[in-house]
Coordinates of C-alpha atoms and ligand atoms in Angstrom, one line a residue:
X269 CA 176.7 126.8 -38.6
X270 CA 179.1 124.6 -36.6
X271 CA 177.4 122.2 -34.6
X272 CA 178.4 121.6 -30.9
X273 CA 179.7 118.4 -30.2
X274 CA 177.8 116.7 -26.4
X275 CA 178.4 113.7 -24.6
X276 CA 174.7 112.6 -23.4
X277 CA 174.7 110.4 -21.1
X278 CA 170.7 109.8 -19.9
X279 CA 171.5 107.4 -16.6
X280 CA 169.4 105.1 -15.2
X281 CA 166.6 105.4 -13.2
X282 CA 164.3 108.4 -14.3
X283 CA 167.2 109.4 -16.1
X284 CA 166.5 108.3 -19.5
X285 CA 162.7 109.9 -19.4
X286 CA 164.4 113.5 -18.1
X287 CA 167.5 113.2 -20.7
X288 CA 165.1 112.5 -23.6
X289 CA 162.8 115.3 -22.4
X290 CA 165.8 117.8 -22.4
X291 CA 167.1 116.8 -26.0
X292 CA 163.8 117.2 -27.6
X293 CA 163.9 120.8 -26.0
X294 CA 167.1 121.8 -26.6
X295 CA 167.0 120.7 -30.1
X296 CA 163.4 122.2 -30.8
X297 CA 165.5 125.6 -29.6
X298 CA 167.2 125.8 -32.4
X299 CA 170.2 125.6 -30.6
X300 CA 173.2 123.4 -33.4
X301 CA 173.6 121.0 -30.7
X302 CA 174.9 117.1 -32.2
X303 CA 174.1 114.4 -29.2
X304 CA 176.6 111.4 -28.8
X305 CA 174.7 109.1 -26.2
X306 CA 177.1 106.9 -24.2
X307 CA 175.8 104.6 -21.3
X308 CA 176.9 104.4 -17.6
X309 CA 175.6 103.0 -14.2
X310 CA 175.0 99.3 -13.0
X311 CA 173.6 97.9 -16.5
X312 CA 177.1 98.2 -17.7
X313 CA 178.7 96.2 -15.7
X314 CA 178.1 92.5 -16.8
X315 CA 180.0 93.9 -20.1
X316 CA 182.3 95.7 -19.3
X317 CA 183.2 95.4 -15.3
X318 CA 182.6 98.6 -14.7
X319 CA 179.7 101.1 -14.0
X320 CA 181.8 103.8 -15.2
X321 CA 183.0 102.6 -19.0
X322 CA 186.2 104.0 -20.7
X323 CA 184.2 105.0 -24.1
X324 CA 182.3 107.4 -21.2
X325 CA 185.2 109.2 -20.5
X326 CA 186.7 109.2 -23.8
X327 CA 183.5 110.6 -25.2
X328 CA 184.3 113.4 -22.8
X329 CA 187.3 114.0 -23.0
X330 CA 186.7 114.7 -26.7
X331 CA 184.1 116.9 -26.9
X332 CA 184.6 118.6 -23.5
X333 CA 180.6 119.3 -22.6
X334 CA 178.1 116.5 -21.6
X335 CA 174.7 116.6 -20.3
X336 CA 174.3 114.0 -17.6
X337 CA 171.0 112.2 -16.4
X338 CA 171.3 110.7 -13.0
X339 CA 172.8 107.7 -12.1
X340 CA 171.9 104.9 -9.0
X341 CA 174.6 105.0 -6.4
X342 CA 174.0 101.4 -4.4
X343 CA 173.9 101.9 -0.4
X344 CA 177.2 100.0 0.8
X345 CA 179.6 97.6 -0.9
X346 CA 180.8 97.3 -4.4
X347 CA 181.4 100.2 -6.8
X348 CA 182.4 103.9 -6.2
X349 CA 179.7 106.1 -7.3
X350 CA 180.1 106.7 -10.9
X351 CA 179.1 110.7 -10.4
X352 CA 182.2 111.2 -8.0
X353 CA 184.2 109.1 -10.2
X354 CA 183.2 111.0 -13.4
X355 CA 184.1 114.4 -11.1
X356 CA 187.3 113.2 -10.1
X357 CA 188.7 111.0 -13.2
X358 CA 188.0 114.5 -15.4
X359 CA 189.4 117.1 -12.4
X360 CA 185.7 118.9 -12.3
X361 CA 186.7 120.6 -9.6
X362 CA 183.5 123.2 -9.3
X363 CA 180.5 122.2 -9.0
X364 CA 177.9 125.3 -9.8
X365 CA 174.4 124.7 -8.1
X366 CA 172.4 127.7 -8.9
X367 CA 169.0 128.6 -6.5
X368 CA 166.7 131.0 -8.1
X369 CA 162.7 132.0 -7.4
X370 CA 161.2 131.0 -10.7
X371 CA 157.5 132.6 -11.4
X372 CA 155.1 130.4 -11.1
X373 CA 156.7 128.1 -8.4
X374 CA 154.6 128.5 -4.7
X375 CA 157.6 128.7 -2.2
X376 CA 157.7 130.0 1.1
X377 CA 159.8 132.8 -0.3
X378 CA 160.6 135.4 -3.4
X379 CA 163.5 137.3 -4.9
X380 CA 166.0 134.2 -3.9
X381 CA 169.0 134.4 -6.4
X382 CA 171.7 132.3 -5.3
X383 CA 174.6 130.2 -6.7
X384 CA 176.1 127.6 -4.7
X385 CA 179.7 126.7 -5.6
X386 CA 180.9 123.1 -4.1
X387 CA 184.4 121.6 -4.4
X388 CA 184.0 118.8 -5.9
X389 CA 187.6 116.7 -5.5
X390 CA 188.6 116.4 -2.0
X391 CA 187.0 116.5 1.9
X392 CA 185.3 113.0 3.0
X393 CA 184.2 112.6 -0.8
X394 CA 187.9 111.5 -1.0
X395 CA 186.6 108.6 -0.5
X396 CA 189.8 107.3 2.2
X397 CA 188.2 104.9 4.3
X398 CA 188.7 102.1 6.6
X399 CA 187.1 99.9 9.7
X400 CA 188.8 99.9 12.5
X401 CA 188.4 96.4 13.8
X402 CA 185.1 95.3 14.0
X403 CA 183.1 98.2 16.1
X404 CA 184.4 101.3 14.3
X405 CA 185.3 103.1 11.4
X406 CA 187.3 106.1 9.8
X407 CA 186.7 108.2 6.9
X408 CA 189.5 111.0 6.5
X409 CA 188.4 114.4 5.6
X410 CA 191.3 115.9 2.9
X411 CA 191.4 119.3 2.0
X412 CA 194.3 121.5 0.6
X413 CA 195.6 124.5 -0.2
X414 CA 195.8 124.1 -3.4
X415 CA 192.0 122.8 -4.3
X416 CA 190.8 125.6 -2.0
X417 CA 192.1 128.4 -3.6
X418 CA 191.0 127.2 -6.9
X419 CA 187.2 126.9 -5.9
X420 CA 187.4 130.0 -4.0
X421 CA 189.0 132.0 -7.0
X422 CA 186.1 130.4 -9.3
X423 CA 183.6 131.7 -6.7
X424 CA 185.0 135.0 -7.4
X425 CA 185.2 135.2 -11.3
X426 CA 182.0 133.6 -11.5
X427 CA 180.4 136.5 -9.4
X428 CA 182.2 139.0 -11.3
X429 CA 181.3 137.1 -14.6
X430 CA 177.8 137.1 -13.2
X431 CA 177.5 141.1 -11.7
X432 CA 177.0 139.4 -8.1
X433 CA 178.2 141.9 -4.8
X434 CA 179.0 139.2 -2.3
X435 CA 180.4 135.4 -1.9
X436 CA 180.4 133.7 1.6
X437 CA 182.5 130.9 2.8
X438 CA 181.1 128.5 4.7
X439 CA 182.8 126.3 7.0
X440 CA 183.2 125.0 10.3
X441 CA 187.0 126.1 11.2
X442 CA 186.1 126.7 15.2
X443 CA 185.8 122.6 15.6
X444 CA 187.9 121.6 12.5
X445 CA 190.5 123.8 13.0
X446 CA 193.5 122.5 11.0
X447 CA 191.2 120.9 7.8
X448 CA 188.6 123.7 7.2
X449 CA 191.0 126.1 9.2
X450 CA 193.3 125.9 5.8
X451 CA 190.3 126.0 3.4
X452 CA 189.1 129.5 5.4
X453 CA 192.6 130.3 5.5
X454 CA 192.7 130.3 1.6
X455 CA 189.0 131.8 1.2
X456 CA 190.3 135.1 3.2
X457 CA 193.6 135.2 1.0
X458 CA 191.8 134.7 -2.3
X459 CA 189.1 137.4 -1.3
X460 CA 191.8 140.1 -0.9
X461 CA 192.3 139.8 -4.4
X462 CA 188.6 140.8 -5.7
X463 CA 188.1 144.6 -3.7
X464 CA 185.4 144.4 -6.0
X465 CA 183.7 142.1 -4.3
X466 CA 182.4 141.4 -0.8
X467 CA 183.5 138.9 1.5
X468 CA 182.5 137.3 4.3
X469 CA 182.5 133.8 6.3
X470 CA 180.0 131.7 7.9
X471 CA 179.8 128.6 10.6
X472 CA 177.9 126.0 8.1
X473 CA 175.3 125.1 10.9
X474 CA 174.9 129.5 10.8
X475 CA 174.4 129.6 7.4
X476 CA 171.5 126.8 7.3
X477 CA 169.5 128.7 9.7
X478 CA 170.2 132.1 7.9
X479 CA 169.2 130.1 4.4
X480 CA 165.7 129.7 5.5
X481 CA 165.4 132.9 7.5
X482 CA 166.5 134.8 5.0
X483 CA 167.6 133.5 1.6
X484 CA 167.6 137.2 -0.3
X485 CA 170.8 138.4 1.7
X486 CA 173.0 135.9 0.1
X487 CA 174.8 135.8 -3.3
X488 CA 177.4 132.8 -4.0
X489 CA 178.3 130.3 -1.4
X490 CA 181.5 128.7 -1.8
X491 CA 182.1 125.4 0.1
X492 CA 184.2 122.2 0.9
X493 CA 182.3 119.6 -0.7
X494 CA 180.2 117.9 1.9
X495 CA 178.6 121.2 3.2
X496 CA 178.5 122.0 -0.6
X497 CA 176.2 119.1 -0.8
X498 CA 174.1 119.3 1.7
X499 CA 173.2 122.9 1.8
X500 CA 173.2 123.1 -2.2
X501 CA 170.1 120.7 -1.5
X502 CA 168.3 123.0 1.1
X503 CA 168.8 126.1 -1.5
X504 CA 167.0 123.9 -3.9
X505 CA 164.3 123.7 -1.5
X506 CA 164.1 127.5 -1.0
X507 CA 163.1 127.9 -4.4
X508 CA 160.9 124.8 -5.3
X509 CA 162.6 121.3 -4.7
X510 CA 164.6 119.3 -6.3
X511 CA 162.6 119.0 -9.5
X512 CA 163.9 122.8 -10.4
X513 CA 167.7 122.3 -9.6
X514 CA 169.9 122.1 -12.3
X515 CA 173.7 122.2 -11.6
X516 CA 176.9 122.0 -13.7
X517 CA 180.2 119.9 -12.8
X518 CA 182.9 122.8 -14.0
X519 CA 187.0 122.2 -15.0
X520 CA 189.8 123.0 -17.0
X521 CA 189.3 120.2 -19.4
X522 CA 185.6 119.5 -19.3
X523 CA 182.1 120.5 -18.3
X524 CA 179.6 118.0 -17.4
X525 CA 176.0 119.5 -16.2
X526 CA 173.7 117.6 -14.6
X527 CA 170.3 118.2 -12.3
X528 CA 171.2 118.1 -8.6
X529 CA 168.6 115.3 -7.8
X530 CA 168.8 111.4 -8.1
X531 CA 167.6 108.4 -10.4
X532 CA 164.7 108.7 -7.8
X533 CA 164.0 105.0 -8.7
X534 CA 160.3 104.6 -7.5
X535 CA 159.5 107.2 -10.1
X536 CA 161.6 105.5 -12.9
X537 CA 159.0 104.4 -16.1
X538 CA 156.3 106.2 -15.0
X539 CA 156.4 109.5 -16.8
X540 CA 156.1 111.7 -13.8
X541 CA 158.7 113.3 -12.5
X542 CA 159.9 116.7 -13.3
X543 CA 162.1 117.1 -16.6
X544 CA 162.8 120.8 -15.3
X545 CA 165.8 120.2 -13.6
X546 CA 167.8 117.9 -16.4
X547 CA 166.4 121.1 -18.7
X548 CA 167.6 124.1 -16.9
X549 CA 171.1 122.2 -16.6
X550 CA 170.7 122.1 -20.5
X551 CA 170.0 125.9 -20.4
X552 CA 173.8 126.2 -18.3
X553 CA 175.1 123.9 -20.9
X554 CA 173.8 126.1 -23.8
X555 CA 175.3 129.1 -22.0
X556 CA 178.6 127.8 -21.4
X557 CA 178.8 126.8 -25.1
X558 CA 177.8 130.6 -26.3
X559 CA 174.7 130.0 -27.3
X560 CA 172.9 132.4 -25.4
X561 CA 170.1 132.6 -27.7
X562 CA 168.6 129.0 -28.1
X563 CA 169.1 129.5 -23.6
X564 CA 167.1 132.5 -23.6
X565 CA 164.3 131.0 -25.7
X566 CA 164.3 128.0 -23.4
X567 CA 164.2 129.9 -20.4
X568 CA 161.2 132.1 -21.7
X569 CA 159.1 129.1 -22.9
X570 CA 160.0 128.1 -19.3
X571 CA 158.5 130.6 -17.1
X572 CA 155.8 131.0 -19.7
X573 CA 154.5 127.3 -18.9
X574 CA 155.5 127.5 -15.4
X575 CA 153.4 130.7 -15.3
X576 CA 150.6 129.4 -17.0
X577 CA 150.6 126.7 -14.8
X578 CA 148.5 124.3 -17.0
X579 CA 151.4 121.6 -18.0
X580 CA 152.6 121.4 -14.3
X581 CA 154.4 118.2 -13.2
X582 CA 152.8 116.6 -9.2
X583 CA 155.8 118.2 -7.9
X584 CA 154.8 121.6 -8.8
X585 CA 151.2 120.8 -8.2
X586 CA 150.0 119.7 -11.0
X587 CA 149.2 116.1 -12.9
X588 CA 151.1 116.6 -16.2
X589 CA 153.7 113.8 -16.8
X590 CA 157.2 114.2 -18.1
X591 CA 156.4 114.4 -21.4
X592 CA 153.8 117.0 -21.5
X593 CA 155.9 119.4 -20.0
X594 CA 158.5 119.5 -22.1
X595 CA 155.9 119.2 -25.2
X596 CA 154.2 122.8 -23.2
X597 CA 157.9 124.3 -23.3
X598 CA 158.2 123.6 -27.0
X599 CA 155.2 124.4 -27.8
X600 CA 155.5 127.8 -26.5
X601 CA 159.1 128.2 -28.4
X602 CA 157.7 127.8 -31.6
X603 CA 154.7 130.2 -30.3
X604 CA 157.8 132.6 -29.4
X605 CA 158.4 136.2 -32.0
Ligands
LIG136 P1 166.6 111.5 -5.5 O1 167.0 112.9 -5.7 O2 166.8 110.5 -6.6 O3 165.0 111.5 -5.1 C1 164.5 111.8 -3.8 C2 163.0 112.2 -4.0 O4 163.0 113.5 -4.5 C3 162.3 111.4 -5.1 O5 161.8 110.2 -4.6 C4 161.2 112.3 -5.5 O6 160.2 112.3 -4.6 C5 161.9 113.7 -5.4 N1 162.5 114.1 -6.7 C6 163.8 114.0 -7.1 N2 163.9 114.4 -8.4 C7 162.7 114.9 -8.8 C8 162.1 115.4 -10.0 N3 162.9 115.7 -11.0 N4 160.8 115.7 -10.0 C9 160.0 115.5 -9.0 N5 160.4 114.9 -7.8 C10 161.8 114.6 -7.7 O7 167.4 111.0 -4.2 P2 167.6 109.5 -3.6 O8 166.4 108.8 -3.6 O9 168.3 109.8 -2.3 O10 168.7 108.9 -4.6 C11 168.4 107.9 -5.5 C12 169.6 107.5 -6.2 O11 170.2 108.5 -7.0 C13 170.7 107.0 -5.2 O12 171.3 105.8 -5.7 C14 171.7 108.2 -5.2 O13 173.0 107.8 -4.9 C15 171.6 108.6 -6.6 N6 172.0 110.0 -6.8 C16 172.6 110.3 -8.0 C17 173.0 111.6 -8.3 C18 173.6 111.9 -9.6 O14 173.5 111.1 -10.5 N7 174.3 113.0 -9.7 C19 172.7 112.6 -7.4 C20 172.0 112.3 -6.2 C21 171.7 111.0 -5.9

C-alpha cells in the first residue's frame, strides 16, 4: 500500500496536544498516512523572520494535503496572520466548515446537517488597510467576479458530490450594493447552471436569526469571507461548540484542514481541551485522500465514545482530558468488527 504523504503542522497554543491526539488516531485507523511535521507561528520567528517559514509552504506544496493545528494570531501590530497567509500564498480559495448534530452532544437542537462554504481570498480579509490621519481608519472590502463564481460553483458540486437539495447565498447586497451586489450577481448566474439544485438568497443579519430558529431548513451556505466567518462560528454552536468543528481550507493545488477554533491559549499545556475538532478535520482529510475506510472507522469509534459519554472532554460535560479521549476513540477502533 502507498502511503499518503501529510504536511502536519501542530501550531502553537493547544495545538500541539490536539495535533498529537489526531495522529495517534488516525494512525491507530489503519489509515497508510506518512506525517511530515513542519513548524509555524511566533516561535519561528527569531530564526527565521518569519511566522510563516518557506520549508512550511514548500512541505505543501509537495505533498498537497496538510493537517493544521491552530496558530496564535497577535491583536494589532507586526505579522499578518499566518492562517490567512497560508490561505492566500497556496490560493485555498474554499473554505468547507461543516455543522452536524452528533449523538451524544446536548444542544438546543437535532437533525442539523449543514456545510458552510466561506471564500477564503478576498473581502476585508484582503487585508488593504490604512489610517486616515490620526482619528480614523479604512479597510477596503474586495470582492470579484472571478473569486465569486468559483466559491459559488464549489458550493454547487460539493452539494451534488454530497446529495444536498439546497445552497443559500448569504449576503448583504441591499446596503453594499456594488461589492456584495457582484458576489449575488454571480451566485444567481452560477445557480442557473445546477437545475438540479435549489437556490436561494439571504440578507446575512436574516440568516443569523433563521440559524437559530431553525437550523434543519438549511443545506450549504455559501459566503464572502467575513460573513463566512462569523456565521461558520454560530453553526458550530448549533451543534455543540467549537470543540466539535472541524473545517478544511480547499484549492486547486492544495488542501489544508484544520479545526475552526483557536490556539485557545489559557488552555494550552493543560490537557483539557477537546481533541474532537483537530480529529474530525482528520476524518475530511482521510476522505479527501480516498480513504474512506480508516474515515468511517474513526467516525464510528467517534459517536461510540461520544455516545457512551464516559471519556467526555469539560466542554462536552465531562472531566476527561485530551488524551483520554482520543485513547476512548482508539480504544473502541480496535474493539470495532
Ligand atoms: P479560540 O477558538 O482559540 O478559543 C476561544 C474559547 O473557545 C477557548 O478559550 C475555549 O474556552 C473554547 N474552545 C476553543 N477550542 C476548544 C476546544 N477544542 N475544546 C474546548 N473548548 C474550546 O479563540 P480566541 O481565543 O479568540 O483565539 C485565540 C487565538 O487563536 C488568537 O490568536 C486567534 O487569532 C487564533 N485563531 C487561530 C485560528 C487558526 O489557527 N485557524 C482560528 C481562530 C483563531
Amino acid at each position: 500500500m502507498v502511503a499518503h504523504k501529510v504536511t502536519l503542522i501542530p501550531g502553537d497554543g493547544v495545538g500541539p496536544e490536539i495535533a498529537l491526539a489526531a495522529r495517534r488516531v488516525i494512525d491507530a485507523s489503519g489509515a497508510p498516512v506518512e506525517w511530515e511535521v513542519v513548524e509555524a507561528g511566533e516561535a519561528l520567528i527569531p530564526a527565521y523572520g518569519t511566522p510563516l517559514p518557506e520549508p512550511v509552504l514548500e512541505s505543501i506544496r509537495r505533498n498537497r494535503v496538510a493537517l493544521k493545528g491552530p496558530i496564535t494570531t497577535p491583536v494589532g501590530g507586526g505579522f499578518r496572520s499566518v492562517n490567512v497567509t497560508l490561505r492566500q500564498e497556496l490560493n485555498l480559495f474554499a473554505n468547507v466548515r461543516p455543522a452536524r448534530t452528533l449523538p451524544g452532544v446536548a444542544t438546543r437542537y437535532q437533525n442539523v446537517d449543514l456545510v458552510v462554504v466561506r471564500e477564503n481570498t478576498e473581502d476585508l480579509y484582503a487585508g488593504i488597510e490604512h489610517r486616515v490621519g490620526r482619528d480614523a481608519a479604512e479597510s477596503i472590502k474586495i470582492i470579484t467576479r472571478e473569486a465569486s463564481e468559483r466559491i459559488v460553483r464549489f458550493a454547487f458540486d460539493l452539494a451534488r458530490k454530497q446529495n444536498r437539495r439546497k445552497v443559500t447565498a448569504v449576503h448583504k447586497a441591499n446596503i453594499m450594493k456594488l461589492s456584495d451586489g457582484l458576489f449575488l450577481e454571480c451566485a444567481r448566474k452560477v445557480a442557473e447552471e445546477y437545475p438540479d439544485i435549489a437556490f436561494e438568497d439571504m440578507i446575512v443579519d436574516a440568516m443569523c436569526m433563521k440559524l437559530v430558529q431553525s437550523p434543519e431548513n438549511y443545506d450549504v451556505l455559501v459566503l464572502p469571507n467575513l460573513y463566512g466567518d462569523i456565521v461558520s462560528d454560530l453553526c458550530a454552536g448549533l451543534v455543540g461548540g467549537l470543540g466539535v468543528a472541524p473545517g478544511a481550507n480547499i484549492g486547486l493545488e492544495a488542501a489544508v484542514f484544520e479545526p475552526v477554533h483557536g490556539s485557545a491559549p489559557k488552555h494550552a499545556g493543560k490537557n483539557r481541551i477537546n481533541p474532537l475538532a483537530m480529529i474530525l478535520s482528520g476524518i475530511m482529510m482521510l476522505q479527501h485522500l480516498g480513504e474512506e475506510g480508516a474515515a468511517g472507522r474513526i467516525q464510528e469509534a467517534v459517536v461510540t465514545v461520544l455516545q457512551e459519554g464516559k471519556a467526555l472532554t469539560y466542554d462536552l460535560g465531562g472531566s476527561a482530558g485530551t488524551s483520554d479521549m482520543a485513547d476512548a476513540i482508539i480504544e473502541k477502533m480496535n474493539s470495532l468488527p
